[in-house]
Amino acid sequence: MSLSEIAFENYEFLHFPTMSVNGQHLSFTLKKINGNVFVQRFDAEQARSLTQSNRHSWLASFSPSGRYVAFNSNRNGFSQVFIKEIERGEERLIYANPSEQLALSQPVWNSDGSMLAFARNERLVLVRWQGDTPVIQYYDDVVGIPRYWSDDDNAMVFSRKGVRGQQWFTWQFANEKQQILYEGEGDLMDIGGEQWRVLPNQVQTLEGNVLFRTAQTASIVAHRTKGSELWFIVSDTSSQLSQHWHVDAKRQFLLLDTFQTPKGEISDFNEQQVLFSDFHSDRDIVTLELAWK
């Protein structure tokens, strides 16, 4: 008996295969996940779609200027990274993923918006995208997910799975040296030289002192840092409202906005607006007629 391969694109999930009695047909359930990226201003009720695809676009992030959005999409059958100019709608493929790796992490911008970092199967990729042809560098010895750049762009902070939770470490550009910072629960943020942990319901110092706590029905769904300041979004499932918080250089927690929670997963935000992706799952029963040789 010989085996024959049936090829399907990534992100098409096959379930419950069944062979007909006469062996001439194969039936199965085909599940496709699709969704688009939306941007919504905090002061607006309606969100604007940045992508229109029958596939899946997600993991979007704003450039530092707020002019561009980088996002992942499998519109061509596997994960790739695109950049879109928000106002004019111009779009560019900056990472074609030639090896068709299934897992690409969320793109992370450097401070001037000239470079993006992400992981392909947890191996670092850097893209300088502003020239006619993107310049791509691979660092397969850096294993983890890039989370944010240092303020001077000379280092990056990564996370990966450790024995006691998430392991956080830095990677230096000049000497490619890695240094472990912390291993445990929560996301590690550098706030002006202090290390804080952002957990689903709390903001803590590295020593565990609670600086902020959400309501029981709420959780911190997105956060970002710059220099000595922190911003985060708290979403409440009971009220369907979200809050935009800012921690200033004096360590004061300030509520900036309250807005209707977007119908999707928040991936990034800035001072004026929030990025999110919606998700749809389509299922079809498919029958293939088999031609045996």
PDB file of C-alpha atoms in Angstrom:
ATOM      1  CA  MET A   1       0.000   0.000   0.000  1.00  0.00           C
ATOM      2  CA  SER A   2       1.305   3.494  -0.844  1.00  0.00           C
ATOM      3  CA  LEU A   3       0.413   6.785   0.818  1.00  0.00           C
ATOM      4  CA  SER A   4      -0.732   9.814  -1.172  1.00  0.00           C
ATOM      5  CA  GLU A   5      -0.461  13.387   0.101  1.00  0.00           C
ATOM      6  CA  ILE A   6      -3.323  15.888  -0.129  1.00  0.00           C
ATOM      7  CA  ALA A   7      -1.977  19.463   0.059  1.00  0.00           C
ATOM      8  CA  PHE A   8      -3.821  22.256   1.871  1.00  0.00           C
ATOM      9  CA  GLU A   9      -2.745  25.779   2.676  1.00  0.00           C
ATOM     10  CA  ASN A  10      -1.703  26.755   6.178  1.00  0.00           C
ATOM     11  CA  TYR A  11      -4.519  27.782   8.545  1.00  0.00           C
ATOM     12  CA  GLU A  12      -6.936  25.344   6.929  1.00  0.00           C
ATOM     13  CA  PHE A  13      -7.687  22.801   9.628  1.00  0.00           C
ATOM     14  CA  LEU A  14      -9.015  19.359   8.758  1.00  0.00           C
ATOM     15  CA  HIS A  15     -11.188  17.404  11.190  1.00  0.00           C
ATOM     16  CA  PHE A  16     -13.067  14.077  11.303  1.00  0.00           C
ATOM     17  CA  PRO A  17     -11.839  12.367   8.102  1.00  0.00           C
ATOM     18  CA  THR A  18     -14.115   9.509   6.994  1.00  0.00           C
ATOM     19  CA  MET A  19     -13.638   7.083   4.097  1.00  0.00           C
ATOM     20  CA  SER A  20     -16.635   5.877   2.114  1.00  0.00           C
ATOM     21  CA  VAL A  21     -17.480   2.168   2.163  1.00  0.00           C
ATOM     22  CA  ASN A  22     -16.305   1.662  -1.428  1.00  0.00           C
ATOM     23  CA  GLY A  23     -13.061   3.562  -0.783  1.00  0.00           C
ATOM     24  CA  GLN A  24     -13.718   6.091  -3.552  1.00  0.00           C
ATOM     25  CA  HIS A  25     -14.449   9.179  -1.458  1.00  0.00           C
ATOM     26  CA  LEU A  26     -12.934  10.935   1.539  1.00  0.00           C
ATOM     27  CA  SER A  27     -15.092  13.301   3.603  1.00  0.00           C
ATOM     28  CA  PHE A  28     -13.874  15.712   6.279  1.00  0.00           C
ATOM     29  CA  THR A  29     -14.698  19.014   7.965  1.00  0.00           C
ATOM     30  CA  LEU A  30     -12.636  21.955   6.713  1.00  0.00           C
ATOM     31  CA  LYS A  31     -12.256  24.873   9.124  1.00  0.00           C
ATOM     32  CA  LYS A  32     -10.887  28.228   7.978  1.00  0.00           C
ATOM     33  CA  ILE A  33     -10.033  31.142  10.257  1.00  0.00           C
ATOM     34  CA  ASN A  34     -10.274  34.639   8.795  1.00  0.00           C
ATOM     35  CA  GLY A  35     -10.340  38.173  10.089  1.00  0.00           C
ATOM     36  CA  ASN A  36      -9.241  41.729   9.388  1.00  0.00           C
ATOM     37  CA  VAL A  37      -7.379  44.530  11.136  1.00  0.00           C
ATOM     38  CA  PHE A  38      -9.356  47.564  12.319  1.00  0.00           C
ATOM     39  CA  VAL A  39      -8.377  50.932  13.740  1.00  0.00           C
ATOM     40  CA  GLN A  40     -10.684  52.834  16.060  1.00  0.00           C
ATOM     41  CA  ARG A  41     -10.200  56.239  17.628  1.00  0.00           C
ATOM     42  CA  PHE A  42     -10.962  56.414  21.330  1.00  0.00           C
ATOM     43  CA  ASP A  43     -13.444  59.240  20.689  1.00  0.00           C
ATOM     44  CA  ALA A  44     -15.268  57.516  17.798  1.00  0.00           C
ATOM     45  CA  GLU A  45     -17.996  54.889  17.789  1.00  0.00           C
ATOM     46  CA  GLN A  46     -17.163  53.342  14.411  1.00  0.00           C
ATOM     47  CA  ALA A  47     -13.994  51.405  13.613  1.00  0.00           C
ATOM     48  CA  ARG A  48     -12.289  51.574  10.216  1.00  0.00           C
ATOM     49  CA  SER A  49     -11.083  48.416   8.488  1.00  0.00           C
ATOM     50  CA  LEU A  50      -7.440  48.539   7.379  1.00  0.00           C
ATOM     51  CA  THR A  51      -7.517  45.183   5.597  1.00  0.00           C
ATOM     52  CA  GLN A  52     -10.111  43.485   3.426  1.00  0.00           C
ATOM     53  CA  SER A  53      -9.297  39.828   3.007  1.00  0.00           C
ATOM     54  CA  ASN A  54     -11.068  36.507   3.071  1.00  0.00           C
ATOM     55  CA  ARG A  55      -8.088  35.157   4.991  1.00  0.00           C
ATOM     56  CA  HIS A  56      -6.585  36.184   8.314  1.00  0.00           C
ATOM     57  CA  SER A  57      -4.806  39.467   9.138  1.00  0.00           C
ATOM     58  CA  TRP A  58      -3.765  40.056  12.749  1.00  0.00           C
ATOM     59  CA  LEU A  59      -0.964  41.038  15.189  1.00  0.00           C
ATOM     60  CA  ALA A  60      -0.904  44.647  14.016  1.00  0.00           C
ATOM     61  CA  SER A  61       1.287  47.373  15.529  1.00  0.00           C
ATOM     62  CA  PHE A  62       1.549  51.139  15.039  1.00  0.00           C
ATOM     63  CA  SER A  63       4.787  52.774  13.895  1.00  0.00           C
ATOM     64  CA  PRO A  64       6.213  55.355  16.352  1.00  0.00           C
ATOM     65  CA  SER A  65       4.886  58.173  14.149  1.00  0.00           C
ATOM     66  CA  GLY A  66       1.429  56.582  13.990  1.00  0.00           C
ATOM     67  CA  ARG A  67       1.560  56.861  10.200  1.00  0.00           C
ATOM     68  CA  TYR A  68       2.045  53.170   9.427  1.00  0.00           C
ATOM     69  CA  VAL A  69       0.732  49.856  10.651  1.00  0.00           C
ATOM     70  CA  ALA A  70       2.666  46.588  10.400  1.00  0.00           C
ATOM     71  CA  PHE A  71       0.677  43.360  10.503  1.00  0.00           C
ATOM     72  CA  ASN A  72       0.764  39.660   9.717  1.00  0.00           C
ATOM     73  CA  SER A  73      -1.448  38.094   7.067  1.00  0.00           C
ATOM     74  CA  ASN A  74      -1.852  34.644   5.527  1.00  0.00           C
ATOM     75  CA  ARG A  75      -3.683  35.967   2.452  1.00  0.00           C
ATOM     76  CA  ASN A  76      -1.155  34.174   0.230  1.00  0.00           C
ATOM     77  CA  GLY A  77      -1.512  30.853   2.029  1.00  0.00           C
ATOM     78  CA  PHE A  78       1.100  31.336   4.761  1.00  0.00           C
ATOM     79  CA  SER A  79       2.177  34.042   7.208  1.00  0.00           C
ATOM     80  CA  GLN A  80       3.787  37.190   5.778  1.00  0.00           C
ATOM     81  CA  VAL A  81       4.454  40.702   7.128  1.00  0.00           C
ATOM     82  CA  PHE A  82       2.924  43.792   5.503  1.00  0.00           C
ATOM     83  CA  ILE A  83       3.115  47.531   6.156  1.00  0.00           C
ATOM     84  CA  LYS A  84       0.207  49.859   5.421  1.00  0.00           C
ATOM     85  CA  GLU A  85       0.138  53.661   5.317  1.00  0.00           C
ATOM     86  CA  ILE A  86      -3.001  54.458   7.278  1.00  0.00           C
ATOM     87  CA  GLU A  87      -4.306  57.588   5.556  1.00  0.00           C
ATOM     88  CA  ARG A  88      -3.493  56.827   1.905  1.00  0.00           C
ATOM     89  CA  GLY A  89      -4.012  53.092   2.226  1.00  0.00           C
ATOM     90  CA  GLU A  90      -0.778  52.185   0.433  1.00  0.00           C
ATOM     91  CA  GLU A  91       0.334  48.676   1.323  1.00  0.00           C
ATOM     92  CA  ARG A  92       3.667  46.900   0.970  1.00  0.00           C
ATOM     93  CA  LEU A  93       4.861  43.346   1.530  1.00  0.00           C
ATOM     94  CA  ILE A  94       8.108  43.591   3.502  1.00  0.00           C
ATOM     95  CA  TYR A  95       8.662  39.954   4.489  1.00  0.00           C
ATOM     96  CA  ALA A  96       7.547  37.267   2.063  1.00  0.00           C
ATOM     97  CA  ASN A  97       8.513  34.383   4.387  1.00  0.00           C
ATOM     98  CA  PRO A  98      10.314  32.402   1.659  1.00  0.00           C
ATOM     99  CA  SER A  99      10.593  29.264   3.805  1.00  0.00           C
ATOM    100  CA  GLU A 100       6.830  29.468   4.543  1.00  0.00           C
ATOM    101  CA  GLN A 101       7.275  29.238   8.315  1.00  0.00           C
ATOM    102  CA  LEU A 102       3.906  28.864  10.012  1.00  0.00           C
ATOM    103  CA  ALA A 103       4.531  30.973  13.125  1.00  0.00           C
ATOM    104  CA  LEU A 104       5.457  34.667  12.830  1.00  0.00           C
ATOM    105  CA  SER A 105       5.215  36.855  15.927  1.00  0.00           C
ATOM    106  CA  GLN A 106       3.877  40.402  16.122  1.00  0.00           C
ATOM    107  CA  PRO A 107       6.193  42.946  14.430  1.00  0.00           C
ATOM    108  CA  VAL A 108       7.909  45.363  16.835  1.00  0.00           C
ATOM    109  CA  TRP A 109       9.110  48.786  15.617  1.00  0.00           C
ATOM    110  CA  ASN A 110      12.357  50.482  16.616  1.00  0.00           C
ATOM    111  CA  SER A 111      12.264  54.090  17.844  1.00  0.00           C
ATOM    112  CA  ASP A 112      12.547  55.850  14.454  1.00  0.00           C
ATOM    113  CA  GLY A 113      10.360  53.371  12.550  1.00  0.00           C
ATOM    114  CA  SER A 114      13.112  52.255  10.173  1.00  0.00           C
ATOM    115  CA  MET A 115      13.310  48.645  11.399  1.00  0.00           C
ATOM    116  CA  LEU A 116      10.966  45.885  12.453  1.00  0.00           C
ATOM    117  CA  ALA A 117      11.757  42.859  14.576  1.00  0.00           C
ATOM    118  CA  PHE A 118       9.741  39.657  14.852  1.00  0.00           C
ATOM    119  CA  ALA A 119      10.307  35.943  15.305  1.00  0.00           C
ATOM    120  CA  ARG A 120       9.805  33.140  12.830  1.00  0.00           C
ATOM    121  CA  ASN A 121       9.320  29.970  14.849  1.00  0.00           C
ATOM    122  CA  GLU A 122      10.889  31.888  17.767  1.00  0.00           C
ATOM    123  CA  ARG A 123      14.047  32.862  15.807  1.00  0.00           C
ATOM    124  CA  LEU A 124      14.793  36.574  15.430  1.00  0.00           C
ATOM    125  CA  VAL A 125      14.280  38.374  12.109  1.00  0.00           C
ATOM    126  CA  LEU A 126      15.178  42.049  11.526  1.00  0.00           C
ATOM    127  CA  VAL A 127      13.852  43.976   8.518  1.00  0.00           C
ATOM    128  CA  ARG A 128      15.034  47.387   7.315  1.00  0.00           C
ATOM    129  CA  TRP A 129      12.079  48.209   5.121  1.00  0.00           C
ATOM    130  CA  GLN A 130      12.376  51.805   3.885  1.00  0.00           C
ATOM    131  CA  GLY A 131      14.532  51.233   0.786  1.00  0.00           C
ATOM    132  CA  ASP A 132      13.386  49.940  -2.585  1.00  0.00           C
ATOM    133  CA  THR A 133      14.076  46.388  -1.406  1.00  0.00           C
ATOM    134  CA  PRO A 134      13.718  45.381   2.264  1.00  0.00           C
ATOM    135  CA  VAL A 135      16.979  44.259   3.904  1.00  0.00           C
ATOM    136  CA  ILE A 136      16.402  41.114   5.959  1.00  0.00           C
ATOM    137  CA  GLN A 137      18.713  39.686   8.627  1.00  0.00           C
ATOM    138  CA  TYR A 138      18.281  36.353  10.424  1.00  0.00           C
ATOM    139  CA  TYR A 139      19.596  35.600  13.929  1.00  0.00           C
ATOM    140  CA  ASP A 140      18.772  31.964  14.568  1.00  0.00           C
ATOM    141  CA  ASP A 141      20.758  31.853  17.818  1.00  0.00           C
ATOM    142  CA  VAL A 142      18.339  34.346  19.412  1.00  0.00           C
ATOM    143  CA  VAL A 143      15.456  32.128  20.540  1.00  0.00           C
ATOM    144  CA  GLY A 144      12.406  33.983  21.827  1.00  0.00           C
ATOM    145  CA  ILE A 145       9.757  36.563  20.972  1.00  0.00           C
ATOM    146  CA  PRO A 146      10.920  40.205  20.614  1.00  0.00           C
ATOM    147  CA  ARG A 147       8.849  42.421  22.926  1.00  0.00           C
ATOM    148  CA  TYR A 148      10.352  45.905  22.730  1.00  0.00           C
ATOM    149  CA  TRP A 149      13.505  47.837  21.842  1.00  0.00           C
ATOM    150  CA  SER A 150      15.643  49.842  24.228  1.00  0.00           C
ATOM    151  CA  ASP A 151      15.198  53.612  23.932  1.00  0.00           C
ATOM    152  CA  ASP A 152      18.536  53.955  22.116  1.00  0.00           C
ATOM    153  CA  ASP A 153      17.805  50.972  19.811  1.00  0.00           C
ATOM    154  CA  ASN A 154      21.041  49.275  20.929  1.00  0.00           C
ATOM    155  CA  ALA A 155      19.274  46.327  22.554  1.00  0.00           C
ATOM    156  CA  MET A 156      16.027  44.387  22.547  1.00  0.00           C
ATOM    157  CA  VAL A 157      14.025  42.619  25.240  1.00  0.00           C
ATOM    158  CA  PHE A 158      12.705  39.120  24.493  1.00  0.00           C
ATOM    159  CA  SER A 159      10.593  36.516  26.228  1.00  0.00           C
ATOM    160  CA  ARG A 160      10.450  32.748  25.924  1.00  0.00           C
ATOM    161  CA  LYS A 161       9.066  29.827  27.862  1.00  0.00           C
ATOM    162  CA  GLY A 162      11.060  29.013  30.990  1.00  0.00           C
ATOM    163  CA  VAL A 163      10.833  26.474  33.789  1.00  0.00           C
ATOM    164  CA  ARG A 164       9.043  28.850  36.223  1.00  0.00           C
ATOM    165  CA  GLY A 165       7.085  30.856  33.654  1.00  0.00           C
ATOM    166  CA  GLN A 166       8.119  33.415  31.064  1.00  0.00           C
ATOM    167  CA  GLN A 167      11.857  34.015  30.842  1.00  0.00           C
ATOM    168  CA  TRP A 168      12.839  37.573  29.909  1.00  0.00           C
ATOM    169  CA  PHE A 169      16.241  38.465  28.489  1.00  0.00           C
ATOM    170  CA  THR A 170      18.072  41.222  26.620  1.00  0.00           C
ATOM    171  CA  TRP A 171      20.040  40.950  23.383  1.00  0.00           C
ATOM    172  CA  GLN A 172      22.728  43.510  22.488  1.00  0.00           C
ATOM    173  CA  PHE A 173      23.227  44.496  18.854  1.00  0.00           C
ATOM    174  CA  ALA A 174      26.923  45.368  19.168  1.00  0.00           C
ATOM    175  CA  ASN A 175      28.182  42.068  20.589  1.00  0.00           C
ATOM    176  CA  GLU A 176      25.041  39.886  20.226  1.00  0.00           C
ATOM    177  CA  LYS A 177      25.262  39.108  23.948  1.00  0.00           C
ATOM    178  CA  GLN A 178      22.211  37.740  25.750  1.00  0.00           C
ATOM    179  CA  GLN A 179      21.448  38.350  29.431  1.00  0.00           C
ATOM    180  CA  ILE A 180      18.562  36.842  31.421  1.00  0.00           C
ATOM    181  CA  LEU A 181      16.587  39.438  33.399  1.00  0.00           C
ATOM    182  CA  TYR A 182      13.746  37.545  35.051  1.00  0.00           C
ATOM    183  CA  GLU A 183      11.741  34.334  34.965  1.00  0.00           C
ATOM    184  CA  GLY A 184       8.210  34.095  36.324  1.00  0.00           C
ATOM    185  CA  GLU A 185       4.647  35.316  35.939  1.00  0.00           C
ATOM    186  CA  GLY A 186       3.645  38.401  33.957  1.00  0.00           C
ATOM    187  CA  ASP A 187       5.195  40.619  31.289  1.00  0.00           C
ATOM    188  CA  LEU A 188       8.384  42.441  32.252  1.00  0.00           C
ATOM    189  CA  MET A 189       8.522  46.181  31.475  1.00  0.00           C
ATOM    190  CA  ASP A 190      11.475  48.544  31.917  1.00  0.00           C
ATOM    191  CA  ILE A 191      10.086  51.830  33.285  1.00  0.00           C
ATOM    192  CA  GLY A 192      12.915  54.356  33.391  1.00  0.00           C
ATOM    193  CA  GLY A 193      15.386  51.787  34.706  1.00  0.00           C
ATOM    194  CA  GLU A 194      12.877  50.117  37.044  1.00  0.00           C
ATOM    195  CA  GLN A 195      11.512  46.693  36.173  1.00  0.00           C
ATOM    196  CA  TRP A 196       7.763  46.264  36.578  1.00  0.00           C
ATOM    197  CA  ARG A 197       5.558  43.246  35.959  1.00  0.00           C
ATOM    198  CA  VAL A 198       2.266  43.589  34.099  1.00  0.00           C
ATOM    199  CA  LEU A 199      -0.105  40.743  34.993  1.00  0.00           C
ATOM    200  CA  PRO A 200      -3.691  40.200  33.773  1.00  0.00           C
ATOM    201  CA  ASN A 201      -5.142  41.989  36.828  1.00  0.00           C
ATOM    202  CA  GLN A 202      -2.235  43.913  38.354  1.00  0.00           C
ATOM    203  CA  VAL A 203       0.812  46.085  37.795  1.00  0.00           C
ATOM    204  CA  GLN A 204       3.595  45.186  40.229  1.00  0.00           C
ATOM    205  CA  THR A 205       7.197  46.006  40.965  1.00  0.00           C
ATOM    206  CA  LEU A 206       9.658  43.193  40.330  1.00  0.00           C
ATOM    207  CA  GLU A 207       9.586  42.516  44.086  1.00  0.00           C
ATOM    208  CA  GLY A 208       5.812  41.977  43.989  1.00  0.00           C
ATOM    209  CA  ASN A 209       4.537  45.277  45.400  1.00  0.00           C
ATOM    210  CA  VAL A 210       1.117  45.992  43.847  1.00  0.00           C
ATOM    211  CA  LEU A 211       0.933  49.400  42.147  1.00  0.00           C
ATOM    212  CA  PHE A 212      -2.399  48.975  40.355  1.00  0.00           C
ATOM    213  CA  ARG A 213      -5.229  46.446  40.533  1.00  0.00           C
ATOM    214  CA  THR A 214      -8.195  46.021  38.169  1.00  0.00           C
ATOM    215  CA  ALA A 215     -11.769  45.202  39.128  1.00  0.00           C
ATOM    216  CA  GLN A 216     -12.600  41.494  39.402  1.00  0.00           C
ATOM    217  CA  THR A 217     -14.426  41.543  36.057  1.00  0.00           C
ATOM    218  CA  ALA A 218     -11.640  43.412  34.235  1.00  0.00           C
ATOM    219  CA  SER A 219      -8.171  42.633  32.908  1.00  0.00           C
ATOM    220  CA  ILE A 220      -5.207  44.399  31.312  1.00  0.00           C
ATOM    221  CA  VAL A 221      -5.409  43.489  27.617  1.00  0.00           C
ATOM    222  CA  ALA A 222      -2.635  45.639  26.109  1.00  0.00           C
ATOM    223  CA  HIS A 223       0.298  47.696  27.329  1.00  0.00           C
ATOM    224  CA  ARG A 224       3.329  49.562  26.043  1.00  0.00           C
ATOM    225  CA  THR A 225       6.203  51.566  27.453  1.00  0.00           C
ATOM    226  CA  LYS A 226       8.471  54.410  26.410  1.00  0.00           C
ATOM    227  CA  GLY A 227      11.271  55.753  28.569  1.00  0.00           C
ATOM    228  CA  SER A 228       9.978  56.224  32.095  1.00  0.00           C
ATOM    229  CA  GLU A 229       6.280  56.038  31.178  1.00  0.00           C
ATOM    230  CA  LEU A 230       3.746  53.216  30.788  1.00  0.00           C
ATOM    231  CA  TRP A 231       0.396  53.042  29.008  1.00  0.00           C
ATOM    232  CA  PHE A 232      -2.115  50.199  29.293  1.00  0.00           C
ATOM    233  CA  ILE A 233      -5.715  49.303  28.445  1.00  0.00           C
ATOM    234  CA  VAL A 234      -8.114  47.669  30.893  1.00  0.00           C
ATOM    235  CA  SER A 235     -11.223  45.935  29.507  1.00  0.00           C
ATOM    236  CA  ASP A 236     -14.224  45.073  31.682  1.00  0.00           C
ATOM    237  CA  THR A 237     -16.344  42.119  30.557  1.00  0.00           C
ATOM    238  CA  SER A 238     -19.372  43.153  32.633  1.00  0.00           C
ATOM    239  CA  SER A 239     -19.726  46.703  31.289  1.00  0.00           C
ATOM    240  CA  GLN A 240     -18.167  46.119  27.836  1.00  0.00           C
ATOM    241  CA  LEU A 241     -16.128  49.264  28.452  1.00  0.00           C
ATOM    242  CA  SER A 242     -12.369  49.753  28.269  1.00  0.00           C
ATOM    243  CA  GLN A 243     -10.110  52.275  29.964  1.00  0.00           C
ATOM    244  CA  HIS A 244      -6.930  53.887  28.652  1.00  0.00           C
ATOM    245  CA  TRP A 245      -4.407  54.434  31.490  1.00  0.00           C
ATOM    246  CA  HIS A 246      -1.111  56.322  31.623  1.00  0.00           C
ATOM    247  CA  VAL A 247       1.653  56.139  34.228  1.00  0.00           C
ATOM    248  CA  ASP A 248       3.761  59.299  34.037  1.00  0.00           C
ATOM    249  CA  ALA A 249       7.398  59.870  35.005  1.00  0.00           C
ATOM    250  CA  LYS A 250       6.297  60.693  38.574  1.00  0.00           C
ATOM    251  CA  ARG A 251       4.636  57.247  38.857  1.00  0.00           C
ATOM    252  CA  GLN A 252       1.124  58.693  38.893  1.00  0.00           C
ATOM    253  CA  PHE A 253      -1.614  56.477  37.423  1.00  0.00           C
ATOM    254  CA  LEU A 254      -3.871  58.655  35.263  1.00  0.00           C
ATOM    255  CA  LEU A 255      -7.122  57.574  33.557  1.00  0.00           C
ATOM    256  CA  LEU A 256      -7.113  59.118  30.064  1.00  0.00           C
ATOM    257  CA  ASP A 257     -10.190  57.681  28.317  1.00  0.00           C
ATOM    258  CA  THR A 258     -13.129  55.330  28.697  1.00  0.00           C
ATOM    259  CA  PHE A 259     -14.449  53.819  25.469  1.00  0.00           C
ATOM    260  CA  GLN A 260     -16.573  50.971  24.130  1.00  0.00           C
ATOM    261  CA  THR A 261     -14.562  47.751  24.028  1.00  0.00           C
ATOM    262  CA  PRO A 262     -13.761  46.793  20.405  1.00  0.00           C
ATOM    263  CA  LYS A 263     -15.262  43.549  19.111  1.00  0.00           C
ATOM    264  CA  GLY A 264     -12.000  41.720  18.624  1.00  0.00           C
ATOM    265  CA  GLU A 265      -8.537  41.231  20.064  1.00  0.00           C
ATOM    266  CA  ILE A 266      -6.547  44.404  20.798  1.00  0.00           C
ATOM    267  CA  SER A 267      -2.986  44.176  19.495  1.00  0.00           C
ATOM    268  CA  ASP A 268      -1.703  47.759  19.872  1.00  0.00           C
ATOM    269  CA  PHE A 269      -2.706  51.337  20.645  1.00  0.00           C
ATOM    270  CA  ASN A 270      -1.333  54.871  20.812  1.00  0.00           C
ATOM    271  CA  GLU A 271      -2.526  58.157  22.277  1.00  0.00           C
ATOM    272  CA  GLN A 272      -5.465  58.544  19.874  1.00  0.00           C
ATOM    273  CA  GLN A 273      -6.534  55.116  18.664  1.00  0.00           C
ATOM    274  CA  VAL A 274      -6.487  51.375  19.095  1.00  0.00           C
ATOM    275  CA  LEU A 275      -5.736  48.487  16.714  1.00  0.00           C
ATOM    276  CA  PHE A 276      -7.653  45.232  16.895  1.00  0.00           C
ATOM    277  CA  SER A 277      -8.469  42.164  14.812  1.00  0.00           C
ATOM    278  CA  ASP A 278     -11.752  40.342  14.511  1.00  0.00           C
ATOM    279  CA  PHE A 279     -11.988  36.588  14.029  1.00  0.00           C
ATOM    280  CA  HIS A 280     -14.365  34.435  12.039  1.00  0.00           C
ATOM    281  CA  SER A 281     -14.361  30.682  11.737  1.00  0.00           C
ATOM    282  CA  ASP A 282     -15.986  29.031   8.724  1.00  0.00           C
ATOM    283  CA  ARG A 283     -16.638  25.299   8.590  1.00  0.00           C
ATOM    284  CA  ASP A 284     -17.532  23.275   5.538  1.00  0.00           C
ATOM    285  CA  ILE A 285     -17.968  19.571   4.924  1.00  0.00           C
ATOM    286  CA  VAL A 286     -15.807  18.591   1.967  1.00  0.00           C
ATOM    287  CA  THR A 287     -15.852  15.368  -0.037  1.00  0.00           C
ATOM    288  CA  LEU A 288     -12.948  14.402  -2.290  1.00  0.00           C
ATOM    289  CA  GLU A 289     -13.238  11.832  -5.038  1.00  0.00           C
ATOM    290  CA  LEU A 290     -10.146   9.662  -4.888  1.00  0.00           C
ATOM    291  CA  ALA A 291      -8.446   8.385  -8.007  1.00  0.00           C
ATOM    292  CA  TRP A 292      -6.408   5.337  -7.071  1.00  0.00           C
ATOM    293  CA  LYS A 293      -3.507   4.324  -9.305  1.00  0.00           C
TER     294      LYS A 293
END
